[in-house]
Amino acid sequence: MWRAISLVSGILIVGCSSQPTEQHSNSNNLIPSNTSLFLRGDMNNWAASSEYKVLQTSSQLFSVKVELPEAGKTYHFKFADAQWLPAMNYGAAIDDATLSLNTPLPVRAYSYLDELAFTPEQAGEYEFVLDLRGRRPVALVKQAQ
């Protein structure tokens, strides 16, 4: 009897270990098509509002144009979905993550407390970009055109 139980147990263990594992997409490189990202920060009280919805401009490239009314004010922000899901919460990948105009800065998902910052030299419309195309995701701020 013990031999039969041992044999059945062995078959079950081998059978379970030989099942294919499910492949998960890397959240740093993919935004699901049914997920909307927003620019969330000081400029909108960290809300996920429609005028701050980030649009996909090409594969793995997202942007939104925003009016920043105060020159010299530092705006703290992140790219995140409406629910603040960890995998869709893109913030600073390094300490003291202050963006300079037209200079990409590394970002990462699962960025709970790591905000990005930008201080415009002049008031106006700026484009906030999330670029997930390379090996390391980056954020960029440029003057809107």
Coordinates of C-alpha atoms in Angstrom, one line a residue:
M1 CA 0.0 0.0 0.0
W2 CA 2.8 2.4 0.9
R3 CA 4.4 1.7 -2.4
A4 CA 1.2 2.6 -4.3
I5 CA 0.9 5.9 -2.3
S6 CA 4.6 6.7 -2.9
L7 CA 4.2 6.0 -6.6
V8 CA 1.0 8.2 -7.0
S9 CA 2.7 11.0 -5.0
G10 CA 5.8 10.9 -7.2
I11 CA 3.6 11.0 -10.4
L12 CA 1.7 14.0 -9.0
I13 CA 4.9 15.9 -8.1
V14 CA 6.5 15.2 -11.5
G15 CA 3.3 16.1 -13.3
C16 CA 2.9 19.5 -11.5
S17 CA 6.6 20.4 -12.0
S18 CA 6.4 19.8 -15.8
Q19 CA 3.5 22.2 -16.4
P20 CA 4.5 25.2 -18.6
T21 CA 4.9 28.4 -16.7
E22 CA 2.8 31.4 -17.8
Q23 CA 4.9 34.3 -19.2
H24 CA 4.0 37.7 -17.8
S25 CA 4.8 40.9 -19.8
N26 CA 7.3 43.2 -18.3
S27 CA 5.4 46.1 -16.8
N28 CA 8.3 48.5 -17.4
N29 CA 7.9 48.0 -21.1
L30 CA 4.2 47.6 -21.7
I31 CA 1.1 49.6 -21.0
P32 CA -2.0 47.4 -21.5
S33 CA -4.3 48.7 -24.2
N34 CA -7.2 49.0 -21.8
T35 CA -5.2 51.1 -19.3
S36 CA -5.2 54.9 -19.4
L37 CA -2.2 56.8 -18.0
F38 CA -2.4 60.3 -16.6
L39 CA 0.1 63.0 -15.8
R40 CA -0.5 63.4 -12.0
G41 CA 1.1 66.0 -9.9
D42 CA 1.1 69.5 -8.4
M43 CA -0.4 71.0 -11.6
N44 CA -3.7 69.1 -11.1
N45 CA -3.7 68.1 -7.4
W46 CA -2.5 64.6 -8.3
A47 CA -5.9 63.8 -9.9
A48 CA -6.5 61.5 -12.9
S49 CA -8.4 64.1 -14.9
S50 CA -9.2 63.8 -18.6
E51 CA -7.2 66.9 -19.6
Y52 CA -4.1 65.3 -18.2
K53 CA -4.7 61.9 -19.9
V54 CA -1.5 60.7 -21.6
L55 CA -2.0 59.7 -25.2
Q56 CA 0.0 57.0 -27.1
T57 CA 1.8 58.7 -30.0
S58 CA 3.5 55.6 -31.2
S59 CA 4.5 52.1 -30.0
Q60 CA 5.6 52.6 -26.4
L61 CA 5.7 56.4 -26.6
F62 CA 3.2 58.5 -24.7
S63 CA 2.7 62.2 -24.2
V64 CA 0.4 65.0 -22.9
K65 CA 0.6 68.7 -23.4
V66 CA 0.0 70.8 -20.3
E67 CA -0.2 74.5 -19.5
L68 CA 2.2 75.4 -16.7
P69 CA 1.1 78.9 -15.5
E70 CA 4.0 79.7 -13.1
A71 CA 7.6 80.3 -14.2
G72 CA 10.2 79.3 -11.6
K73 CA 7.7 77.0 -9.7
T74 CA 8.8 73.4 -9.2
Y75 CA 6.1 71.0 -10.3
H76 CA 6.3 67.5 -8.9
F77 CA 4.6 64.7 -10.9
K78 CA 4.4 61.1 -12.0
F79 CA 2.8 59.1 -14.8
A80 CA 0.2 56.8 -13.3
D81 CA -3.2 55.2 -14.0
A82 CA -6.4 56.2 -12.3
Q83 CA -6.1 53.6 -9.6
W84 CA -2.4 54.2 -8.7
L85 CA -1.7 50.5 -9.5
P86 CA 1.9 49.8 -8.7
A87 CA 2.8 48.5 -12.2
M88 CA 1.4 51.6 -13.8
N89 CA 3.0 54.1 -11.4
Y90 CA 6.0 55.6 -13.2
G91 CA 8.3 57.9 -11.1
A92 CA 11.9 58.7 -10.6
A93 CA 14.5 55.9 -11.0
I94 CA 17.2 57.9 -9.3
D95 CA 17.4 60.3 -6.4
D96 CA 17.0 64.0 -7.0
A97 CA 15.1 63.4 -10.2
T98 CA 14.7 66.9 -11.5
L99 CA 14.2 67.1 -15.3
S100 CA 15.8 69.8 -17.4
L101 CA 14.1 70.9 -20.6
N102 CA 14.7 68.4 -23.4
T103 CA 16.9 66.1 -21.3
P104 CA 15.6 62.5 -20.7
L105 CA 15.7 61.1 -17.2
P106 CA 15.3 57.4 -16.2
V107 CA 11.9 56.4 -14.7
R108 CA 10.6 53.1 -13.4
A109 CA 7.3 51.4 -12.6
Y110 CA 6.4 50.4 -9.1
S111 CA 7.6 53.9 -8.0
Y112 CA 5.5 54.5 -4.9
L113 CA 7.2 57.6 -3.5
D114 CA 9.7 58.6 -6.1
E115 CA 8.4 61.7 -7.8
L116 CA 9.8 63.6 -10.8
A117 CA 10.2 67.3 -10.8
F118 CA 10.3 70.1 -13.4
T119 CA 10.8 73.8 -13.0
P120 CA 9.9 75.8 -16.1
E121 CA 11.9 79.0 -16.8
Q122 CA 8.9 80.6 -18.3
A123 CA 5.1 80.0 -18.1
G124 CA 3.6 78.2 -21.1
E125 CA 2.6 74.9 -22.7
Y126 CA 4.9 72.0 -22.2
E127 CA 4.8 68.4 -23.4
F128 CA 5.5 65.6 -20.9
V129 CA 6.7 62.4 -22.5
L130 CA 7.0 58.8 -21.2
D131 CA 9.2 56.8 -23.5
L132 CA 9.2 53.0 -22.9
R133 CA 11.0 52.1 -26.2
G134 CA 14.5 51.5 -24.9
R135 CA 16.0 49.2 -22.4
R136 CA 15.4 51.8 -19.6
P137 CA 12.2 53.9 -19.6
V138 CA 12.7 57.6 -19.6
A139 CA 10.7 60.8 -19.0
L140 CA 11.2 64.0 -21.0
V141 CA 9.7 67.5 -20.8
K142 CA 9.9 69.8 -23.8
Q143 CA 8.1 72.9 -25.0
A144 CA 4.9 72.1 -26.8
Q145 CA 4.6 72.7 -30.5

